[in-house]
Coordinates of C-alpha atoms in Angstrom, one line a residue:
Chain A
M1314 CA -15.2 -0.2 -23.4
N1315 CA -13.8 -2.5 -26.1
P1316 CA -11.1 -4.8 -24.8
I1317 CA -9.6 -5.2 -28.3
E1318 CA -9.4 -1.4 -28.5
D1319 CA -7.7 -1.2 -25.1
R1320 CA -5.1 -3.8 -26.1
I1321 CA -4.3 -2.1 -29.3
W1322 CA -4.0 1.3 -27.6
D1323 CA -1.6 -0.3 -25.1
Y1324 CA 0.3 -1.6 -28.1
I1325 CA 0.4 1.8 -29.8
D1326 CA 1.4 3.6 -26.6
G1327 CA 4.1 1.0 -25.8
F1328 CA 2.5 0.2 -22.5
C1329 CA 2.5 -3.6 -22.9
S1330 CA 5.2 -6.2 -22.3
L1331 CA 7.4 -7.5 -25.2
E1332 CA 5.5 -10.7 -25.2
E1333 CA 2.1 -9.0 -25.4
Q1334 CA 3.6 -6.7 -28.1
E1335 CA 4.6 -9.7 -30.2
T1336 CA 1.1 -11.3 -29.7
I1337 CA -0.7 -8.2 -30.8
S1338 CA 1.5 -7.6 -33.8
Q1339 CA 0.8 -11.1 -34.9
L1340 CA -3.0 -10.6 -34.4
I1341 CA -2.8 -7.3 -36.4
V1342 CA -1.2 -9.2 -39.3
H1343 CA -3.5 -12.3 -39.3
D1344 CA -6.8 -11.2 -37.7
P1345 CA -8.9 -8.8 -39.8
V1346 CA -10.8 -7.5 -36.7
Y1347 CA -7.5 -6.5 -35.1
R1348 CA -6.1 -5.1 -38.4
D1349 CA -9.2 -2.8 -39.0
K1350 CA -9.2 -1.6 -35.4
Y1351 CA -5.4 -0.9 -35.5
E1352 CA -5.7 1.1 -38.7
E1353 CA -8.6 3.1 -37.2
L1354 CA -6.7 3.8 -34.0
I1355 CA -3.4 4.6 -35.6
A1356 CA -5.2 7.2 -37.8
L1357 CA -6.7 8.8 -34.7
Q1358 CA -3.3 8.7 -33.0
Q1359 CA -1.7 10.5 -35.9
S1360 CA -4.4 13.1 -35.9
L1361 CA -3.9 13.7 -32.2
T1362 CA -0.1 14.1 -32.5
Q1363 CA -0.5 16.5 -35.4
L1364 CA -2.8 18.8 -33.6
E1365 CA -1.6 22.3 -33.2
L1366 CA -1.6 24.2 -30.0
D1367 CA -3.7 27.3 -29.5
E1368 CA -1.9 30.6 -29.5
P1369 CA -2.6 33.3 -27.0
S1370 CA -2.7 36.9 -28.0
M1371 CA 0.5 38.6 -29.3
A1372 CA 0.8 40.7 -26.2
F1373 CA 0.6 37.7 -23.8
T1374 CA 4.2 37.7 -22.7
N1375 CA 4.2 41.4 -22.2
K1376 CA 1.1 41.3 -20.1
V1377 CA 2.6 38.6 -17.9
M1378 CA 5.8 40.5 -17.6
D1379 CA 3.9 43.7 -16.6
K1380 CA 2.3 41.7 -13.8
I1381 CA 5.6 40.1 -12.8
A1382 CA 7.2 43.6 -12.5
L1383 CA 4.7 44.3 -9.7
Q1384 CA 5.8 41.2 -7.8
S1385 CA 8.7 41.1 -5.4
Q1386 CA 11.7 38.9 -6.2
P1387 CA 10.8 35.1 -5.7
L1388 CA 12.5 33.6 -2.7
T1389 CA 14.2 30.2 -2.6
A1390 CA 12.8 27.5 -0.3
K1391 CA 15.7 28.1 2.1
S1392 CA 14.9 31.8 2.6
L1393 CA 11.2 31.1 2.8
I1394 CA 11.7 29.1 6.0
D1395 CA 11.8 31.1 9.2
K1396 CA 15.0 30.0 11.0
R1397 CA 13.4 30.6 14.4
I1398 CA 10.9 27.7 13.6
I1399 CA 13.8 25.4 12.8
Y1400 CA 15.6 26.4 16.0
G1401 CA 12.3 25.9 17.9
I1402 CA 11.8 22.4 16.5
S1403 CA 15.5 21.5 17.2
A1404 CA 15.2 22.7 20.8
L1405 CA 12.0 20.7 21.3
F1406 CA 13.6 17.6 20.0
G1407 CA 16.7 18.2 22.1
F1408 CA 14.6 18.7 25.2
M1409 CA 12.6 15.5 24.5
L1410 CA 15.7 13.4 23.9
L1411 CA 17.2 14.7 27.1
A1412 CA 14.0 14.1 29.1
C1413 CA 13.9 10.5 27.7
L1414 CA 17.5 9.9 28.7
I1415 CA 17.0 11.3 32.2
V1416 CA 13.9 9.1 32.8
L1417 CA 15.6 6.1 31.3
L1418 CA 18.7 6.5 33.5
K1419 CA 16.5 7.1 36.6
E1420 CA 14.4 4.0 36.0
I1421 CA 17.4 1.6 35.5
N1422 CA 18.0 -0.7 38.5
W1423 CA 21.7 0.0 38.9
S1424 CA 22.1 -2.5 41.7
A1425 CA 21.1 -5.3 39.4
A1426 CA 23.9 -4.4 37.1
I1427 CA 26.4 -4.3 40.0
A1428 CA 25.3 -7.7 41.1
L1429 CA 26.9 -9.4 38.1
P1430 CA 29.1 -12.4 38.9
E1431 CA 32.6 -11.6 40.0
N1432 CA 34.2 -13.7 37.3
L1433 CA 32.4 -11.4 34.8
T1434 CA 30.7 -14.4 33.1
V1435 CA 27.5 -12.9 31.8
N1436 CA 24.4 -14.8 32.3
Y1437 CA 22.1 -13.3 29.7
N1438 CA 18.9 -14.9 31.1
Q1439 CA 19.6 -13.4 34.4
I1440 CA 20.3 -10.0 32.8
G1441 CA 17.1 -10.4 30.8
S1442 CA 15.0 -10.8 33.9
K1443 CA 16.7 -8.3 36.1
F1444 CA 18.0 -5.6 33.8
V1445 CA 17.0 -5.6 30.2
L1446 CA 13.3 -5.9 30.9
S1447 CA 13.2 -3.5 33.7
S1448 CA 10.4 -0.9 33.7
G1449 CA 13.0 1.7 32.8
I1450 CA 13.5 0.1 29.4
K1451 CA 9.8 -0.3 28.9
T1452 CA 9.3 3.4 29.6
G1453 CA 12.2 4.1 27.2
L1454 CA 10.5 2.0 24.5
M1455 CA 7.3 3.9 25.1
Y1456 CA 9.1 7.2 24.7
S1457 CA 10.7 6.0 21.5
F1458 CA 7.3 5.1 20.2
F1459 CA 6.0 8.6 21.0
M1460 CA 9.1 10.1 19.4
F1461 CA 8.4 8.1 16.3
D1462 CA 4.8 9.3 16.2
I1463 CA 5.9 12.9 16.6
V1464 CA 8.5 12.6 13.8
A1465 CA 5.8 11.0 11.5
G1466 CA 3.4 13.7 12.4
L1467 CA 5.9 16.4 11.6
M1468 CA 6.7 14.7 8.2
I1469 CA 3.0 14.7 7.3
L1470 CA 2.7 18.4 8.4
D1471 CA 5.8 19.2 6.2
K1472 CA 4.3 17.5 3.2
Y1473 CA 1.0 19.3 3.7
L1474 CA 2.7 22.7 4.0
R1475 CA 4.8 22.0 0.9
K1476 CA 1.6 21.2 -1.1
R1477 CA 0.0 24.5 0.1
L1478 CA 3.0 26.5 -1.1
V1479 CA 2.3 25.3 -4.7
Chain B
M178 CA 23.7 29.9 -33.1
H179 CA 23.7 29.5 -29.4
N180 CA 22.1 26.7 -27.4
K181 CA 18.8 27.4 -25.8
S182 CA 19.0 27.7 -22.0
S183 CA 17.3 24.9 -20.1
D184 CA 14.3 25.7 -17.9
I185 CA 16.5 25.1 -14.8
E186 CA 19.1 27.6 -16.1
I187 CA 16.4 30.2 -16.6
I188 CA 14.9 29.5 -13.2
D189 CA 18.3 29.9 -11.6
A190 CA 18.8 33.2 -13.4
V191 CA 15.4 34.5 -12.2
L192 CA 16.1 33.4 -8.6
G193 CA 19.4 35.1 -9.0
G194 CA 17.6 38.4 -9.6
N195 CA 17.2 38.5 -13.4
Q196 CA 13.5 39.0 -13.6
L197 CA 13.5 39.6 -17.4
A198 CA 14.7 36.0 -17.9
Y199 CA 11.3 34.9 -16.9
A200 CA 10.0 36.1 -20.2
D201 CA 11.8 33.2 -21.9
L202 CA 10.0 30.7 -19.7
V203 CA 6.7 32.3 -20.5
K204 CA 7.4 32.3 -24.2
R205 CA 8.4 28.7 -24.1
H206 CA 5.4 27.4 -22.2
Q207 CA 2.6 29.8 -23.0
R208 CA 1.0 27.8 -25.9
Y209 CA 0.8 24.6 -23.8
I210 CA -0.6 26.5 -20.8
F211 CA -3.1 28.5 -22.9
T212 CA -4.3 25.4 -24.7
L213 CA -4.8 23.6 -21.5
A214 CA -6.7 26.5 -19.9
L215 CA -8.8 26.8 -23.0
R216 CA -9.9 23.2 -22.7
F217 CA -11.4 24.1 -19.3
T218 CA -12.8 27.6 -20.1
R219 CA -13.8 27.2 -23.7
N220 CA -13.4 30.9 -23.9
R221 CA -10.2 32.6 -25.2
E222 CA -10.5 35.6 -22.9
N223 CA -10.9 33.6 -19.7
A224 CA -8.2 31.1 -20.9
E225 CA -5.8 34.0 -21.3
E226 CA -6.6 35.4 -17.9
I227 CA -6.1 32.0 -16.3
S228 CA -2.8 31.5 -18.2
Q229 CA -1.5 34.9 -17.0
D230 CA -2.5 34.0 -13.5
V231 CA -0.7 30.7 -13.7
F232 CA 2.6 32.4 -14.8
V233 CA 2.3 34.9 -12.0
K234 CA 1.6 32.2 -9.4
A235 CA 4.5 30.2 -10.8
Y236 CA 6.8 33.2 -10.5
R237 CA 5.8 33.8 -6.9
S238 CA 6.4 30.1 -6.0
L239 CA 9.5 29.6 -8.2
G240 CA 11.7 29.2 -5.1
S241 CA 9.6 26.3 -3.9
Y242 CA 9.8 24.4 -7.2
Q243 CA 11.6 21.2 -6.4
R244 CA 13.6 20.1 -9.3
S245 CA 12.8 16.4 -9.0
A246 CA 10.0 16.8 -11.5
K247 CA 10.0 18.5 -14.9
F248 CA 9.2 22.3 -14.8
S249 CA 6.4 21.7 -17.3
T250 CA 4.8 19.1 -15.0
W251 CA 4.9 21.6 -12.1
L252 CA 3.5 24.3 -14.3
Y253 CA 0.7 22.0 -15.5
T254 CA -0.2 21.2 -11.9
I255 CA -0.8 24.9 -11.3
V256 CA -2.9 25.2 -14.5
Y257 CA -5.0 22.3 -13.5
H258 CA -5.7 23.6 -10.1
T259 CA -6.3 27.1 -11.2
S260 CA -8.6 26.0 -13.9
M261 CA -10.5 23.7 -11.5
T262 CA -10.9 26.7 -9.1
Y263 CA -12.2 28.8 -12.0
L264 CA -14.8 26.1 -12.9
R265 CA -15.8 25.8 -9.3
K266 CA -16.2 29.6 -9.1
K267 CA -18.5 29.3 -12.1
R268 CA -20.6 27.0 -10.0
L269 CA -19.5 24.0 -11.9
D270 CA -18.4 21.8 -9.0
T271 CA -16.5 18.6 -9.5
S272 CA -19.7 16.5 -9.7
S273 CA -21.1 18.6 -12.5
I274 CA -17.7 18.6 -14.3
D275 CA -18.1 14.8 -14.5
D276 CA -21.7 15.2 -15.7
E277 CA -21.9 14.8 -19.4
E278 CA -25.2 16.7 -19.4
T279 CA -23.4 20.0 -19.1
M280 CA -21.7 19.3 -22.4
I281 CA -24.8 18.3 -24.4
Q282 CA -25.8 21.8 -25.3
L283 CA -22.4 22.5 -26.8
E284 CA -22.4 19.2 -28.6
S285 CA -25.8 19.6 -30.2
H286 CA -24.8 23.1 -31.3
S287 CA -21.6 21.9 -32.8
S288 CA -23.0 18.8 -34.6
G289 CA -24.8 20.8 -37.3
S290 CA -23.4 19.1 -40.3
D291 CA -24.2 22.1 -42.5
V292 CA -21.8 24.3 -40.6
Y293 CA -19.0 21.9 -40.5
S294 CA -19.2 20.0 -43.7
A295 CA -16.2 17.7 -44.5
E296 CA -15.4 19.7 -47.7
K297 CA -14.9 22.9 -45.8
K298 CA -12.9 21.8 -42.8
S299 CA -9.8 19.8 -42.3
R300 CA -9.4 16.8 -40.0
T301 CA -7.6 18.9 -37.5
F302 CA -10.6 21.1 -37.2
Y303 CA -12.9 18.1 -36.4
V304 CA -10.5 16.5 -34.0
N305 CA -10.2 19.9 -32.2
K306 CA -13.9 20.3 -32.2
A307 CA -14.4 16.8 -30.7
I308 CA -11.8 17.5 -28.0
E309 CA -13.7 20.7 -27.2
M310 CA -16.8 18.5 -26.6
L311 CA -15.1 16.3 -24.1
L312 CA -15.3 16.7 -20.4
P313 CA -12.5 19.0 -19.1
D314 CA -10.7 16.0 -17.4
D315 CA -10.8 13.9 -20.6
A316 CA -9.6 16.9 -22.7
T317 CA -6.8 17.6 -20.1
I318 CA -5.5 14.0 -20.2
I319 CA -5.5 14.0 -24.0
N320 CA -3.8 17.3 -24.1
L321 CA -1.1 16.5 -21.5
F322 CA -0.4 13.1 -23.1
Y323 CA -0.2 14.3 -26.7
H324 CA 0.8 17.9 -26.5
G325 CA 2.5 18.2 -23.1
E326 CA 4.6 15.1 -23.7
Q327 CA 3.8 14.0 -20.2
S328 CA 4.1 10.4 -19.1
L329 CA 1.3 8.7 -17.2
E330 CA 3.2 9.2 -14.0
E331 CA 3.6 12.9 -14.7
I332 CA -0.1 13.3 -15.6
A333 CA -0.9 11.5 -12.3
V334 CA 1.1 14.1 -10.4
V335 CA -0.6 17.0 -12.3
M336 CA -4.1 15.6 -11.7
G337 CA -3.5 14.1 -8.3
M338 CA -4.4 10.6 -9.3
E339 CA -2.8 7.2 -9.5
A340 CA -0.9 6.4 -12.8
N341 CA -3.2 3.4 -13.3
T342 CA -6.3 5.6 -13.0
V343 CA -4.8 8.0 -15.5
K344 CA -4.2 5.1 -17.9
V345 CA -7.9 4.0 -17.6
K346 CA -9.0 7.6 -18.0
L347 CA -6.9 8.0 -21.1
H348 CA -8.5 4.9 -22.7
R349 CA -11.9 6.3 -21.9
A350 CA -11.1 9.8 -23.1
R351 CA -10.0 8.5 -26.5
H352 CA -13.0 6.2 -26.7
R353 CA -15.3 9.2 -26.0
L354 CA -13.3 11.3 -28.5
K355 CA -13.9 8.7 -31.2
E356 CA -17.6 8.7 -30.4
K357 CA -17.8 12.5 -30.6
L358 CA -16.0 12.3 -33.9
E359 CA -18.4 9.7 -35.2
R360 CA -21.3 11.9 -34.2
L361 CA -19.8 15.0 -35.7
L362 CA -19.0 13.4 -39.0
K363 CA -21.9 10.9 -39.1
G364 CA -19.9 7.9 -40.3
E365 CA -17.3 9.7 -42.3
V366 CA -14.7 9.3 -39.6
K367 CA -12.7 6.7 -41.5
E368 CA -12.7 8.7 -44.7
L369 CA -11.6 11.9 -42.9
L370 CA -8.9 10.4 -40.6

């Protein structure tokens, strides 16, 4: 590949920065190598843009429409999705959230929370050791992590299924 | 004179039950689709079959078309995949598609200067002939870029590549096209173009 050619193609296609564009236009004016190459490539560019498209047979549209007539009405994405699947996924998520909440509540050391100072001055370090970092919270974090994984997995599955539809 | 309906308006009409409106979409895009299919098949009959297939597939999946991309980009994606499947069925797997050897026969046949003398044929003829000699991927990129009016990003979607890869491939495709033209015209490229 010729680096000069690549630079000039980028210039013709408008893919380079304004600064680069200015540099190349100066080179085209002053450097005969760049000028010759530019003239050569611009001629090819014009030939490519002037090319005509091929024409299928006269009956092409009719042939397609004959085949279309045998097809059933296309459905929108909404109607393509089975609502039972959506309800199933929703129920699964609801159940998982509920399970997480139950486990979390069960694991919390409620007596530690009750043992707060009477004047209600909150000692965060104390809370940190007795309450915040209790195993219940750790389990909760773990469940959140699993939940995130499941959501990511479902998103990937959704992307894959959409691609297959096309 | 009334304004032409946009692709989206026609799609909405088709999805709303007006099947005949689809004919407008076919008429609008058939030349692009056919030309693209022809670059793969190099045979009008097969290209027409693939093109018909593409429009039927597009009709069936019309409901799943997400309007974030141009309809033409979506349609070209179907052409590209259908044509690739066609080539694979013809036992030209991806590796042999990239293999320039498969094109040598066609090239040597086409390069007979007696048949295609500069006096007889126009420059369009030679550029078309040179595109026919390119590998399908190269011809597709050139076609999409110049005929399909697709940006690098859109071509990347159609071909399932990164936009930067498409840019590099476009450079290479044009370089190869120039080489083919030089071989076809034996040094008369500058005069003809």
